[in-house]
XYZ file of C-alpha atoms in Angstrom:
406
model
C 108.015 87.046 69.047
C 110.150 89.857 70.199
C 109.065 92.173 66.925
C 105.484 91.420 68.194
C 106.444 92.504 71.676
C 108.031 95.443 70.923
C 105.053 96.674 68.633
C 102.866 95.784 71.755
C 104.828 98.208 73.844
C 104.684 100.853 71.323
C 101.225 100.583 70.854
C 100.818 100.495 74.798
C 102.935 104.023 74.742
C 101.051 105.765 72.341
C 97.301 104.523 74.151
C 98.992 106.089 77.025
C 99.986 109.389 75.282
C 96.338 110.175 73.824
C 94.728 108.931 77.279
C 96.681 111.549 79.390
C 96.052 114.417 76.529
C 92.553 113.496 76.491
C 92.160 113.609 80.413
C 94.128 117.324 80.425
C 92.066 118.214 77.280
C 88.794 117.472 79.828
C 90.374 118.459 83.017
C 90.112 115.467 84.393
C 93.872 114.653 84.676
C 94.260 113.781 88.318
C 98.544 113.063 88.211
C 101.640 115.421 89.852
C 98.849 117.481 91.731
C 100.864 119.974 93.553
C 100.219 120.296 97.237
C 101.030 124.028 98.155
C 100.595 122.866 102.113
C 101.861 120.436 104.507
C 100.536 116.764 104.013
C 98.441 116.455 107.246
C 94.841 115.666 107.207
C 93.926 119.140 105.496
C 95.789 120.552 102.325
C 95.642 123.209 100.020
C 95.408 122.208 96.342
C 94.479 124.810 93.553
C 94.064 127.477 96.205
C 91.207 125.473 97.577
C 91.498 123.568 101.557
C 90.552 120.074 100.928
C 90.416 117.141 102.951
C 93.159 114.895 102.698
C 91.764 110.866 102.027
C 94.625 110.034 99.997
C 97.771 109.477 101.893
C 99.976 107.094 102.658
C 100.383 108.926 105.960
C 98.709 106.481 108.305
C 100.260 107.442 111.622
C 100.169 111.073 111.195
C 103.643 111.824 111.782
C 104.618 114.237 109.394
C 103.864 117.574 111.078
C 105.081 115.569 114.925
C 107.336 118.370 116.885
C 109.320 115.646 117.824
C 109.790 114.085 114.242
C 110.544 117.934 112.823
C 113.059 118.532 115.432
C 114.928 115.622 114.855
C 115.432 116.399 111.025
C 116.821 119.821 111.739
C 119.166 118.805 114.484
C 119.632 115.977 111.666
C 120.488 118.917 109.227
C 122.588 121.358 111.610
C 124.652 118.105 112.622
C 125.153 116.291 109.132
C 124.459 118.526 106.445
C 121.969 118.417 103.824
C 123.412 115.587 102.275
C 126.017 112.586 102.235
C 127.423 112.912 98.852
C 127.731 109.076 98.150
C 126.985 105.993 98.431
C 126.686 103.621 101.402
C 129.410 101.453 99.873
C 132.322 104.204 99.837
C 131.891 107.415 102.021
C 127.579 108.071 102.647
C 127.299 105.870 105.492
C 127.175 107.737 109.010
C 126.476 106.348 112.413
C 122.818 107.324 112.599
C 122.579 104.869 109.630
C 123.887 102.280 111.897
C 121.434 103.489 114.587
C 118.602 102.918 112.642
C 119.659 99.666 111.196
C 120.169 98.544 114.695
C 117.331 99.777 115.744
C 114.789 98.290 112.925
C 116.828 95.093 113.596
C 115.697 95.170 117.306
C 112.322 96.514 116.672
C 111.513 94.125 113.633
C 112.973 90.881 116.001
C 115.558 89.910 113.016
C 119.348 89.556 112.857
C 120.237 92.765 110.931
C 118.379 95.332 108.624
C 120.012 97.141 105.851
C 118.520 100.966 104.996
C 118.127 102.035 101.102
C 117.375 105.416 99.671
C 113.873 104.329 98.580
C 111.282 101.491 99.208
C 111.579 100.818 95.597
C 115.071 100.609 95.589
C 115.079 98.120 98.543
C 112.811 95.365 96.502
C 114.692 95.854 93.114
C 118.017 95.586 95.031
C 116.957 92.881 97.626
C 115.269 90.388 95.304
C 117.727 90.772 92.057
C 120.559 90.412 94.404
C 118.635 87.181 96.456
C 117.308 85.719 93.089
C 120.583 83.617 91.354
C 120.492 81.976 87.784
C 119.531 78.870 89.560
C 116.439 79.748 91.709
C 113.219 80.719 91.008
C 111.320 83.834 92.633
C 107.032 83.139 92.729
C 105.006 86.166 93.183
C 101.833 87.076 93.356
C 99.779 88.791 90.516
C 98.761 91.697 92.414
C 102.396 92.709 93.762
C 103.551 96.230 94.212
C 105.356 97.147 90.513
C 109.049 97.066 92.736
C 108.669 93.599 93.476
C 108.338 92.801 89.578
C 110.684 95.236 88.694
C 113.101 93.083 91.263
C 112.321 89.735 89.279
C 112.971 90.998 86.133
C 116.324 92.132 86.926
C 117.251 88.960 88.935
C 119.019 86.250 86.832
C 116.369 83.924 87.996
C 113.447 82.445 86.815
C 109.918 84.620 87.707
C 106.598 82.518 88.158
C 103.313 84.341 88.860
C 100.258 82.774 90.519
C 96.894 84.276 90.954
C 96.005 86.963 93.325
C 95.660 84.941 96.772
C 94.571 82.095 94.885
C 96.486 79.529 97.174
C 95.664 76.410 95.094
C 97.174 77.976 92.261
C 100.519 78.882 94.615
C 100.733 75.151 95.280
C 100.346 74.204 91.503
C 103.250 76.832 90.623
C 105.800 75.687 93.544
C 104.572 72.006 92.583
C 105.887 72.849 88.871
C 109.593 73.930 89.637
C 112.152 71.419 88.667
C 115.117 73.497 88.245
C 117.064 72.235 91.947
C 117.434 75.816 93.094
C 116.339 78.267 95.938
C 112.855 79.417 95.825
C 111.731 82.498 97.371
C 107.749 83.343 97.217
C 107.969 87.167 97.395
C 104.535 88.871 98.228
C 102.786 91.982 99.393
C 101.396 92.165 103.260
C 99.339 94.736 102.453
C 97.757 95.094 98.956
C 98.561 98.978 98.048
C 95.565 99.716 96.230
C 92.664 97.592 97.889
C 94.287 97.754 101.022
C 93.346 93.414 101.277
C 96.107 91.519 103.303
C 97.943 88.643 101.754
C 96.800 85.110 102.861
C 99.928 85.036 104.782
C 98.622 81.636 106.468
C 97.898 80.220 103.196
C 101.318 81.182 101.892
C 103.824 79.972 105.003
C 101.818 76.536 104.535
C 102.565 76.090 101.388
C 106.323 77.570 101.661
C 106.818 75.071 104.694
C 105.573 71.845 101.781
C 107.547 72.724 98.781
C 110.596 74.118 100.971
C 110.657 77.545 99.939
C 111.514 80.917 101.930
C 109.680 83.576 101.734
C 109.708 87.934 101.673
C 107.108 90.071 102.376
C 106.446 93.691 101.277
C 105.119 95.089 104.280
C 105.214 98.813 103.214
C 102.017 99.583 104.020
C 101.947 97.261 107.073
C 104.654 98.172 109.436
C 103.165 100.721 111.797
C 100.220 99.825 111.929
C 99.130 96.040 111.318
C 100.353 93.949 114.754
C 99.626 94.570 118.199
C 103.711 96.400 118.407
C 102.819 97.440 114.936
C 105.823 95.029 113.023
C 103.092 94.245 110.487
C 101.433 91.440 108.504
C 103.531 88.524 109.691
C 102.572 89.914 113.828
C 98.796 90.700 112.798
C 99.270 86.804 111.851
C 101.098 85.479 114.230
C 103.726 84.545 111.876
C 106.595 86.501 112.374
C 109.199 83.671 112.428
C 108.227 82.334 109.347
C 108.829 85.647 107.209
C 112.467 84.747 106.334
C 113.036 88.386 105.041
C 110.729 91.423 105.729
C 110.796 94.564 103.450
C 109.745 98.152 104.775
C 109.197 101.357 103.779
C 110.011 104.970 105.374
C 107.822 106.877 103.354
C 104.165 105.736 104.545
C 103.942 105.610 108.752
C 107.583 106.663 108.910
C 106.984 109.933 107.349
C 110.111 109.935 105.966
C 111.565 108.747 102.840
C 113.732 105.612 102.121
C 113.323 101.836 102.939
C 114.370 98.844 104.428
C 115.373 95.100 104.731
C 115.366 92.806 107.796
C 116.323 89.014 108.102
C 119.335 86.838 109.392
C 122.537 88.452 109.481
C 123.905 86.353 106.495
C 121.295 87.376 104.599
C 121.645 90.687 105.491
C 125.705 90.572 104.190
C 125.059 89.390 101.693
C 122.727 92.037 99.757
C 124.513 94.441 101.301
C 127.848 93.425 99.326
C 125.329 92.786 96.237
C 122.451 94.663 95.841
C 123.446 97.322 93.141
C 120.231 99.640 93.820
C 122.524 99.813 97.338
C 126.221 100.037 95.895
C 125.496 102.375 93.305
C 123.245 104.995 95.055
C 123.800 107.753 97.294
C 122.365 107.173 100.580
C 119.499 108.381 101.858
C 120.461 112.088 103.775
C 120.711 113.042 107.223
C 116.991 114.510 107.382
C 115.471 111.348 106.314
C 117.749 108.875 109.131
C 116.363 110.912 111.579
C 112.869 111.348 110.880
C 112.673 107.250 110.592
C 114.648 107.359 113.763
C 111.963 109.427 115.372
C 109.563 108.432 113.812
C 110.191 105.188 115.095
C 110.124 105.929 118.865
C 106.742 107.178 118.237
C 105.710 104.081 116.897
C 106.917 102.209 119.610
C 105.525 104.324 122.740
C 102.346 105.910 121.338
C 100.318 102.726 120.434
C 97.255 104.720 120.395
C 98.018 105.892 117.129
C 97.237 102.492 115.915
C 94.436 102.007 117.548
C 93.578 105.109 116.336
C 93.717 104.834 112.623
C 92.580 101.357 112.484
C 89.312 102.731 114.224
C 88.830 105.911 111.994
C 89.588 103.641 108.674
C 86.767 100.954 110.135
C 84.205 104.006 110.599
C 84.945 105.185 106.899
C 84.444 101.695 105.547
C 81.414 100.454 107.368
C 79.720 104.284 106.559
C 80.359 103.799 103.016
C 79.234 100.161 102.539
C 76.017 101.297 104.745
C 75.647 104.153 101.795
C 75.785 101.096 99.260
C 79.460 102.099 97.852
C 81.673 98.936 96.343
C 84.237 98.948 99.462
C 85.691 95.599 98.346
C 87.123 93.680 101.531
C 89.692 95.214 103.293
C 90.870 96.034 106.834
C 93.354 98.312 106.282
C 93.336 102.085 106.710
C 93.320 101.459 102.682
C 89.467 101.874 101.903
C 88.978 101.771 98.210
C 85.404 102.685 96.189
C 84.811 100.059 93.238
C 83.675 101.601 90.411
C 84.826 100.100 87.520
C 84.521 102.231 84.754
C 87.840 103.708 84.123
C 86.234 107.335 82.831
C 83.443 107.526 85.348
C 86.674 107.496 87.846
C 88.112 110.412 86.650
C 84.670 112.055 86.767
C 84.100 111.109 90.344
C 87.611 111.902 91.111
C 87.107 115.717 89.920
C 83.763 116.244 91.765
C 85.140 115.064 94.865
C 88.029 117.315 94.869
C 85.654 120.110 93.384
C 83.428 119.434 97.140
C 86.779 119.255 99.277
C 88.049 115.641 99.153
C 91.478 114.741 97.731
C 91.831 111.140 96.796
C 93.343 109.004 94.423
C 91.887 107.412 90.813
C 93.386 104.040 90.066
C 93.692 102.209 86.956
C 94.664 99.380 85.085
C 97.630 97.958 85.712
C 97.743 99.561 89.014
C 94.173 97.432 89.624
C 92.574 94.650 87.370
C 91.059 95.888 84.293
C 87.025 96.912 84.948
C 87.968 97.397 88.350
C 88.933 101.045 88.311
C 88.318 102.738 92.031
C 88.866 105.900 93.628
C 91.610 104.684 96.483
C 91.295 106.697 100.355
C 93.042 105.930 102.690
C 92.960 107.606 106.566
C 94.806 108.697 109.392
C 95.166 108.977 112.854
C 94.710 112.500 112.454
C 91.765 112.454 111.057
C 89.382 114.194 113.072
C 85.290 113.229 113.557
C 83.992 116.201 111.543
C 86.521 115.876 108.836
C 85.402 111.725 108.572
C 81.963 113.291 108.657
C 82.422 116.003 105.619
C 84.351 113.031 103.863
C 81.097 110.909 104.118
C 78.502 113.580 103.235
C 80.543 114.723 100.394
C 80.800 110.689 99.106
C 77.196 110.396 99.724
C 76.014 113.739 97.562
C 78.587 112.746 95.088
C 77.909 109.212 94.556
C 73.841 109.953 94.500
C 75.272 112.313 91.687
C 76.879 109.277 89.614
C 73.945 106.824 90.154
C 76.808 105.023 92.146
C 74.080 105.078 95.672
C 70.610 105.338 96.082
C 69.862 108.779 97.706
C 69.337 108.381 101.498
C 69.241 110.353 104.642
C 71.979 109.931 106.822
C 71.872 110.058 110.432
């Protein structure tokens, strides 16, 4: 069994090798794009201004004065960098300011800062996960969540995407008398769907289990204070630990972990993505830091994006585009065919929209999309060029019947 896996792998490898050399060969390779610009709504890619529909930049924060300033007073104070880990000499007090202040902001015990989202899962759930429990996730989670479960000393179940019944079936099936912690994403990353968070505390409050949720891409801007999926729900209490990143309406880089303060201790005397990494530098603190007083007194930025991500969606459903069923500022364009999205992807950069091709295993296979997401930066005209460029491209592709738009 193992010689068969290992010959799967290598065969996976090399079907990966010749895909990428025949997508450069075509120039249709879409991956490490460099952006010679800063990432607001408009970049510069190739030499060309384009329209940026493809970041994780919901809030718009990157280019804020006030989020700027903060890193270079960050810089002139601290330094460029803390030279170790959090464990032995990288923690400073604006760490403990922003733990504090997630803590607060995220109504939990404590919160523990890492020098990347992905860090935070693999640390968090391999250092949660013992030899006796059992971590359940769903199919569809964000590749650091699996990542986590494979290097926990637990057992790792799977159920179908949001397939509740089958949830039930898998917690119904676990014998072994440990914990059990369903870990999920809020926010789907590539659809932009929501979990059925409802679905999910129900069956965590039957079968006993707790439960984390991934709410990188929800914190900010899901929730009337913007604390994400379990306050868009109305079940904040019943997310027993809540994971974060810095690096989508933070417009920063890093991530984070909230729950009780035992909890809390615990991974932070544990996790080895924490012990055995430098912490994240002085620039980054203070740009969450900032960033996070934005989020907290300029709620118009939510109400903002959510609006300008609805107008993109309904438009391009209205056109007769595959928009799936999100409501997210994630709006993705079904298309299936894996080489017809690496076409469309090229044409729409070619007419001044940057966006993102997905793939399997990043999506179900034959359910290849172009992924946009929006901001709430975007302005009306550049939604507007965004929709007439979709509509003349996706007449192009046979995706749409040709129409005239208002």
């Amino acid at each position: 069994r193992e010689r068969w896996r290992q010959v799967r792998e290598r065969d996976l490898e090399e079907q990966v090798q010749a895909r990428t050399r025949e997508l450069q060969a075509a120039n249709l390779y879409p991956y490490f794009k460099a952006l010679r610009s800063a990432p607001g709504s408009e970049v510069v890619v190739d030499g060309h201004k384009v329209i940026m529909a493809g970041s994780n930049n919901y809030l718009g924060l990157t280019q804020h004065p006030k989020v700027m300033e903060a890193a270079k007073k960050a810089v002139d104070k601290y330094g460029s960098g803390c030279t170790g880990s959090r464990f032995l000499n990288g923690t400073l007090d604006i760490h403990e300011e922003l733990e504090a202040r997630l803590a607060r902001f995220m109504k939990k015990e404590a919160a523990l800062v890492f020098s990347t989202g992905f860090q935070t899962n693999l640390g968090a759930i391999s250092a949660l996960v013992g030899k006796e429990d059992t971590a359940v996730c769903d199919r569809g989670d964000h590749a650091s969540i699996v990542d986590g479960c494979r290097l926990a000393f637990g057992k790792a179940l799977k159920y179908r995407h949001n397939d509740m019944e089958e949830l039930e079936g898998v917690l119904s099936s676990i014998q072994n008398g440990g914990g059990v912690l369903i870990v999920v994403d809020g926010v789907f990353s590539m659809e932009g769907t929501l979990a059925n968070l409802p679905g999910i505390v129900k069956a965590k409050r039957h079968f006993g289990a707790r439960l984390m949720v991934d709410d990188a891409h929800g914190i900010g801007v899901l929730g009337e204070h913007g604390r994400g999926t379990g306050e868009h729900f109305g079940l904040e209490a019943d997310v027993d630990v809540v994971m974060g990143t810095f690096s989508k309406s933070f417009a920063s880089l890093g991530g984070f972990v909230a729950s009780t303060e035992e909890v809390i201790h615990f991974i932070k005397h544990q996790a080895r993505a924490l012990i055995f990494s430098a912490s994240m530098p002085p620039s980054a603190v203070a740009t969450a830091l900032a960033a996070l007083d934005i989020i907290e007194s300029e709620p118009d930025r939510r109400i903002k994006v959510r609006r300008n991500a609805d107008r993109m969606r309904n438009s391009l459903a209205e056109m007769g585009f595959n928009v799936g069923k999100g409501e997210t500022p994630i709006v993705p364009i079904i298309i299936g065919d894996e080489m017809k999205v690496f076409q469309f992807w090229r044409r729409l950069l070619e007419e001044g929209v940057f966006a993102n091709p997905v793939i399997s295993p990043a999506v179900a296979p034959n359910n290849a999309l172009i992924r946009t997401s929006y901001m709430a930066t975007h302005t009306d005209e550049e939604l507007d060029k965004v929709l007439r460029i979709f509509e003349r491209v996706g007449v192009e592709f046979g995706l749409i019947n040709k129409r005239r738009r208002a």
